[in-house]
Amino acid sequence: GENVEQHPSTLSVQEGDSAVIKCTYSDSASNYFPWYKQELGKRPQLIIDIRSNVGEKKDQRIAVTLNKTAKHFSLHITETQPEDSAVYFCAASKAKGNTGKLIFGQGTTLQVKP
Amino acid sequence: GAGVSQSPRYKVAKRGQDVALRCDPISGHVSLFWYQQALGQGPEFLTYFQNEAQLDKSGLPSDRFFAERPEGSVSTLKIQRTQQEDSAVYLCASSLGPNTEAFFGQGTRLTVV
């Protein structure tokens, strides 16, 4: 079945610096790649997603890149702020066969130091 | 409601007890997912519904876990004869359909003592 690996598990940056989190997936049929942010004790919330027909997507300080050949995708956060501190999860899914289930990575704990 | 609602928020069960966890998805959402999230880990897929049909239950860890969505709206995850390893946060999510944004509930934190 699908497997998603996420690195690093923890990331500490100074406020204003950039942060990059990387994920690889195993199933070449995957075609939807969302990123979720989860603050302590709260629900995961979608921050950005990308589909396989696009190589890059940007939303203000957040961008995601996708390399289908290498089967990896990355989250880029620029000009980090203390409120960006949270756990970030990547995920992958495919629509074939009416599944659509999301397979999550293990998570990255991002700490932004003021 | 405005979002996915789960109840109860917290549940303490004695080992061997049966529990039922409820999920109210966003109205009109066809897809509904249940996930199990252990402390410090990513959500692990349990099962998926499209309307009332349970299309994928490959993630249910044992036959003690059972989920239903009889009318294609509210869903219940039932765990029979709970064991300590069942302690986790159980998340429900719904979406309009496959490969669309999945909205998560606040989760039910289950502690088996």
mmCIF file of C-alpha atoms in Angstrom:
data_model
loop_
_atom_site.group_PDB
_atom_site.id
_atom_site.type_symbol
_atom_site.label_atom_id
_atom_site.label_comp_id
_atom_site.label_asym_id
_atom_site.label_seq_id
_atom_site.Cartn_x
_atom_site.Cartn_y
_atom_site.Cartn_z
ATOM 1 C CA GLY A 1 0.000 0.000 0.000
ATOM 2 C CA GLU A 2 0.885 3.663 -0.087
ATOM 3 C CA ASN A 3 3.609 4.858 2.249
ATOM 4 C CA VAL A 4 4.535 8.473 2.953
ATOM 5 C CA GLU A 5 7.847 9.395 4.554
ATOM 6 C CA GLN A 6 8.361 12.849 6.037
ATOM 7 C CA HIS A 7 11.570 14.640 7.049
ATOM 8 C CA PRO A 8 12.767 16.138 9.276
ATOM 9 C CA SER A 9 10.847 15.075 12.359
ATOM 10 C CA THR A 10 11.775 18.321 14.130
ATOM 11 C CA LEU A 11 12.853 21.666 12.736
ATOM 12 C CA SER A 12 13.902 24.761 14.621
ATOM 13 C CA VAL A 13 14.380 28.091 12.823
ATOM 14 C CA GLN A 14 14.800 31.722 13.760
ATOM 15 C CA GLU A 15 11.915 34.054 13.111
ATOM 16 C CA GLY A 16 12.175 35.401 9.581
ATOM 17 C CA ASP A 17 14.078 32.408 8.237
ATOM 18 C CA SER A 18 12.636 29.873 5.795
ATOM 19 C CA ALA A 19 11.556 26.351 6.655
ATOM 20 C CA VAL A 20 11.412 23.391 4.293
ATOM 21 C CA ILE A 21 9.742 20.050 4.979
ATOM 22 C CA LYS A 22 10.055 17.164 2.547
ATOM 23 C CA CYS A 23 7.920 14.115 1.852
ATOM 24 C CA THR A 24 8.267 11.113 -0.410
ATOM 25 C CA TYR A 25 5.482 8.766 -1.447
ATOM 26 C CA SER A 26 5.531 5.242 -2.801
ATOM 27 C CA ASP A 27 2.410 4.915 -4.963
ATOM 28 C CA SER A 28 2.868 6.500 -8.378
ATOM 29 C CA ALA A 29 -0.936 6.611 -8.773
ATOM 30 C CA SER A 30 -1.215 9.212 -6.003
ATOM 31 C CA ASN A 31 -2.472 12.474 -7.419
ATOM 32 C CA TYR A 32 -3.480 14.698 -4.507
ATOM 33 C CA PHE A 33 -1.046 16.034 -1.904
ATOM 34 C CA PRO A 34 -2.348 18.190 0.950
ATOM 35 C CA TRP A 35 -0.416 19.684 3.854
ATOM 36 C CA TYR A 36 -2.007 20.014 7.283
ATOM 37 C CA LYS A 37 -1.018 22.113 10.287
ATOM 38 C CA GLN A 38 -1.900 20.829 13.734
ATOM 39 C CA GLU A 39 -1.481 22.955 16.826
ATOM 40 C CA LEU A 40 -1.247 21.249 20.193
ATOM 41 C CA GLY A 41 -4.544 19.659 21.159
ATOM 42 C CA LYS A 42 -6.332 20.932 18.075
ATOM 43 C CA ARG A 43 -7.607 19.445 14.853
ATOM 44 C CA PRO A 44 -5.462 19.222 11.705
ATOM 45 C CA GLN A 45 -6.226 22.069 9.324
ATOM 46 C CA LEU A 46 -5.416 22.235 5.630
ATOM 47 C CA ILE A 47 -2.922 24.942 4.760
ATOM 48 C CA ILE A 48 -2.212 24.159 1.107
ATOM 49 C CA ASP A 49 -2.666 21.331 -1.363
ATOM 50 C CA ILE A 50 -1.417 20.417 -4.816
ATOM 51 C CA ARG A 51 -2.619 18.085 -7.522
ATOM 52 C CA SER A 52 -0.465 16.016 -9.788
ATOM 53 C CA ASN A 53 -1.059 18.137 -12.868
ATOM 54 C CA VAL A 54 0.738 21.078 -11.230
ATOM 55 C CA GLY A 55 4.393 21.361 -10.266
ATOM 56 C CA GLU A 56 4.185 24.256 -7.826
ATOM 57 C CA LYS A 57 1.584 26.207 -5.921
ATOM 58 C CA LYS A 58 1.991 29.275 -3.765
ATOM 59 C CA ASP A 59 -0.212 31.013 -1.219
ATOM 60 C CA GLN A 60 1.402 34.068 0.389
ATOM 61 C CA ARG A 61 4.285 32.777 2.551
ATOM 62 C CA ILE A 62 3.543 29.112 1.862
ATOM 63 C CA ALA A 63 4.458 27.148 -1.244
ATOM 64 C CA VAL A 64 4.417 23.495 -2.210
ATOM 65 C CA THR A 65 6.445 21.843 -4.962
ATOM 66 C CA LEU A 66 5.822 18.440 -6.505
ATOM 67 C CA ASN A 67 8.230 16.215 -8.424
ATOM 68 C CA LYS A 68 6.183 13.323 -9.820
ATOM 69 C CA THR A 69 9.161 11.595 -11.368
ATOM 70 C CA ALA A 70 10.999 11.423 -8.072
ATOM 71 C CA LYS A 71 7.771 10.984 -6.106
ATOM 72 C CA HIS A 72 8.463 13.705 -3.633
ATOM 73 C CA PHE A 73 6.871 16.985 -2.599
ATOM 74 C CA SER A 74 7.955 19.760 -0.280
ATOM 75 C CA LEU A 75 6.452 22.508 1.839
ATOM 76 C CA HIS A 76 8.238 25.856 1.918
ATOM 77 C CA ILE A 77 7.433 28.507 4.505
ATOM 78 C CA THR A 78 9.151 31.849 4.071
ATOM 79 C CA GLU A 79 9.523 34.679 6.596
ATOM 80 C CA THR A 80 8.541 32.355 9.431
ATOM 81 C CA GLN A 81 6.681 33.773 12.417
ATOM 82 C CA PRO A 82 6.244 32.371 15.947
ATOM 83 C CA GLU A 83 2.613 31.518 15.133
ATOM 84 C CA ASP A 84 3.883 29.112 12.469
ATOM 85 C CA SER A 85 5.082 26.871 15.306
ATOM 86 C CA ALA A 86 3.055 23.645 15.102
ATOM 87 C CA VAL A 87 3.200 20.093 13.779
ATOM 88 C CA TYR A 88 2.957 19.840 10.002
ATOM 89 C CA PHE A 89 1.759 16.723 8.205
ATOM 90 C CA CYS A 90 2.005 15.885 4.546
ATOM 91 C CA ALA A 91 -0.413 13.420 2.991
ATOM 92 C CA ALA A 92 -1.077 11.672 -0.290
ATOM 93 C CA SER A 93 -4.148 10.139 -1.858
ATOM 94 C CA LYS A 94 -5.489 8.829 -5.133
ATOM 95 C CA ALA A 95 -9.008 8.910 -6.490
ATOM 96 C CA LYS A 96 -8.804 5.639 -8.373
ATOM 97 C CA GLY A 97 -11.277 3.056 -7.104
ATOM 98 C CA ASN A 98 -13.307 5.572 -5.096
ATOM 99 C CA THR A 99 -10.898 5.498 -2.185
ATOM 100 C CA GLY A 100 -9.604 9.027 -1.723
ATOM 101 C CA LYS A 101 -8.185 8.115 1.679
ATOM 102 C CA LEU A 102 -5.313 10.245 2.864
ATOM 103 C CA ILE A 103 -2.096 8.565 3.912
ATOM 104 C CA PHE A 104 -0.176 10.823 6.280
ATOM 105 C CA GLY A 105 3.489 11.289 6.964
ATOM 106 C CA GLN A 106 4.811 11.057 10.490
ATOM 107 C CA GLY A 107 4.795 14.813 11.047
ATOM 108 C CA THR A 108 7.341 17.597 11.508
ATOM 109 C CA THR A 109 7.405 19.680 14.665
ATOM 110 C CA LEU A 110 8.344 23.199 13.618
ATOM 111 C CA GLN A 111 9.594 25.622 16.240
ATOM 112 C CA VAL A 112 10.052 29.244 15.259
ATOM 113 C CA LYS A 113 12.200 31.109 17.776
ATOM 114 C CA PRO A 114 11.428 34.808 18.195
ATOM 115 C CA GLY B 1 -23.236 22.931 11.777
ATOM 116 C CA ALA B 2 -20.267 24.908 10.591
ATOM 117 C CA GLY B 3 -17.737 22.119 10.867
ATOM 118 C CA VAL B 4 -17.190 18.472 11.677
ATOM 119 C CA SER B 5 -18.337 17.726 15.196
ATOM 120 C CA GLN B 6 -17.242 14.761 17.294
ATOM 121 C CA SER B 7 -18.500 13.536 20.629
ATOM 122 C CA PRO B 8 -17.522 12.905 23.266
ATOM 123 C CA ARG B 9 -14.339 15.004 23.331
ATOM 124 C CA TYR B 10 -12.859 12.780 26.009
ATOM 125 C CA LYS B 11 -13.655 9.233 26.991
ATOM 126 C CA VAL B 12 -12.135 7.121 29.731
ATOM 127 C CA ALA B 13 -12.983 3.443 29.469
ATOM 128 C CA LYS B 14 -12.081 0.519 31.647
ATOM 129 C CA ARG B 15 -10.319 -2.290 29.825
ATOM 130 C CA GLY B 16 -12.917 -4.604 28.349
ATOM 131 C CA GLN B 17 -15.602 -1.945 28.095
ATOM 132 C CA ASP B 18 -17.322 -1.122 24.793
ATOM 133 C CA VAL B 19 -17.252 2.471 23.509
ATOM 134 C CA ALA B 20 -19.062 4.374 20.758
ATOM 135 C CA LEU B 21 -17.646 7.514 19.191
ATOM 136 C CA ARG B 22 -19.838 9.822 17.147
ATOM 137 C CA CYS B 23 -19.058 12.004 14.149
ATOM 138 C CA ASP B 24 -21.326 14.636 12.619
ATOM 139 C CA PRO B 25 -19.822 15.572 9.245
ATOM 140 C CA ILE B 26 -20.381 18.782 7.350
ATOM 141 C CA SER B 27 -23.804 18.695 5.727
ATOM 142 C CA GLY B 28 -23.642 17.480 2.145
ATOM 143 C CA HIS B 29 -20.217 15.899 2.430
ATOM 144 C CA VAL B 30 -20.178 12.578 0.654
ATOM 145 C CA SER B 31 -16.864 11.258 1.952
ATOM 146 C CA LEU B 32 -16.234 10.446 5.593
ATOM 147 C CA PHE B 33 -13.018 9.099 7.098
ATOM 148 C CA TRP B 34 -11.985 7.820 10.502
ATOM 149 C CA TYR B 35 -8.387 8.095 11.629
ATOM 150 C CA GLN B 36 -6.509 7.017 14.746
ATOM 151 C CA GLN B 37 -3.762 9.335 15.988
ATOM 152 C CA ALA B 38 -1.342 8.113 18.620
ATOM 153 C CA LEU B 39 0.620 10.676 20.605
ATOM 154 C CA GLY B 40 3.327 12.266 18.473
ATOM 155 C CA GLN B 41 2.305 10.397 15.330
ATOM 156 C CA GLY B 42 0.473 11.184 12.129
ATOM 157 C CA PRO B 43 -3.159 10.154 11.704
ATOM 158 C CA GLU B 44 -3.494 6.501 10.683
ATOM 159 C CA PHE B 45 -6.331 5.615 8.328
ATOM 160 C CA LEU B 46 -9.042 3.366 9.741
ATOM 161 C CA THR B 47 -12.007 3.400 7.382
ATOM 162 C CA TYR B 48 -13.765 5.345 4.628
ATOM 163 C CA PHE B 49 -17.403 5.883 3.709
ATOM 164 C CA GLN B 50 -18.891 7.253 0.540
ATOM 165 C CA ASN B 51 -22.413 8.170 1.586
ATOM 166 C CA GLU B 52 -23.648 5.114 3.518
ATOM 167 C CA ALA B 53 -21.322 2.666 1.798
ATOM 168 C CA GLN B 54 -18.199 1.603 3.646
ATOM 169 C CA LEU B 55 -15.813 1.350 0.715
ATOM 170 C CA ASP B 56 -12.582 0.799 2.583
ATOM 171 C CA LYS B 57 -12.050 -0.669 6.026
ATOM 172 C CA SER B 58 -8.528 -1.853 5.463
ATOM 173 C CA GLY B 59 -7.158 0.202 8.358
ATOM 174 C CA LEU B 60 -9.346 -1.209 11.115
ATOM 175 C CA PRO B 61 -6.837 -2.931 13.426
ATOM 176 C CA SER B 62 -9.048 -5.819 14.514
ATOM 177 C CA ASP B 63 -12.580 -7.151 14.413
ATOM 178 C CA ARG B 64 -13.204 -5.303 17.678
ATOM 179 C CA PHE B 65 -13.475 -2.116 15.592
ATOM 180 C CA PHE B 66 -16.686 -1.450 13.729
ATOM 181 C CA ALA B 67 -17.933 1.662 11.943
ATOM 182 C CA GLU B 68 -21.246 2.572 10.397
ATOM 183 C CA ARG B 69 -22.937 5.450 8.613
ATOM 184 C CA PRO B 70 -26.447 4.098 8.054
ATOM 185 C CA GLU B 71 -28.054 7.190 6.520
ATOM 186 C CA GLY B 72 -25.019 8.645 4.839
ATOM 187 C CA SER B 73 -24.607 11.400 7.413
ATOM 188 C CA VAL B 74 -23.709 10.743 11.065
ATOM 189 C CA SER B 75 -21.146 8.028 11.618
ATOM 190 C CA THR B 76 -20.324 5.954 14.673
ATOM 191 C CA LEU B 77 -17.063 4.171 15.407
ATOM 192 C CA LYS B 78 -17.527 1.378 17.909
ATOM 193 C CA ILE B 79 -14.745 -0.376 19.744
ATOM 194 C CA GLN B 80 -15.609 -3.541 21.610
ATOM 195 C CA ARG B 81 -13.708 -4.940 24.563
ATOM 196 C CA THR B 82 -11.312 -2.002 24.656
ATOM 197 C CA GLN B 83 -7.643 -2.615 25.354
ATOM 198 C CA GLN B 84 -4.884 -0.260 26.486
ATOM 199 C CA GLU B 85 -3.388 -0.086 23.009
ATOM 200 C CA ASP B 86 -6.650 1.441 21.784
ATOM 201 C CA SER B 87 -5.807 4.616 23.721
ATOM 202 C CA ALA B 88 -5.445 7.381 21.120
ATOM 203 C CA VAL B 89 -7.217 10.341 19.574
ATOM 204 C CA TYR B 90 -9.841 9.272 17.061
ATOM 205 C CA LEU B 91 -10.319 11.806 14.309
ATOM 206 C CA CYS B 92 -13.196 12.016 11.899
ATOM 207 C CA ALA B 93 -12.954 13.949 8.636
ATOM 208 C CA SER B 94 -15.384 14.694 5.847
ATOM 209 C CA SER B 95 -15.073 16.040 2.339
ATOM 210 C CA LEU B 96 -17.222 16.754 -0.682
ATOM 211 C CA GLY B 97 -15.646 13.807 -2.460
ATOM 212 C CA PRO B 98 -12.360 12.077 -3.248
ATOM 213 C CA ASN B 99 -9.342 14.343 -3.561
ATOM 214 C CA THR B 100 -11.056 17.400 -2.174
ATOM 215 C CA GLU B 101 -10.235 19.198 1.045
ATOM 216 C CA ALA B 102 -10.880 17.008 4.072
ATOM 217 C CA PHE B 103 -12.138 18.862 7.151
ATOM 218 C CA PHE B 104 -11.294 17.304 10.480
ATOM 219 C CA GLY B 105 -13.236 17.224 13.707
ATOM 220 C CA GLN B 106 -11.661 18.041 17.072
ATOM 221 C CA GLY B 107 -11.235 14.358 17.792
ATOM 222 C CA THR B 108 -12.181 12.097 20.673
ATOM 223 C CA ARG B 109 -9.377 11.308 23.081
ATOM 224 C CA LEU B 110 -9.894 7.758 24.283
ATOM 225 C CA THR B 111 -8.003 6.567 27.339
ATOM 226 C CA VAL B 112 -8.322 2.924 28.311
ATOM 227 C CA VAL B 113 -7.372 2.218 31.905
#
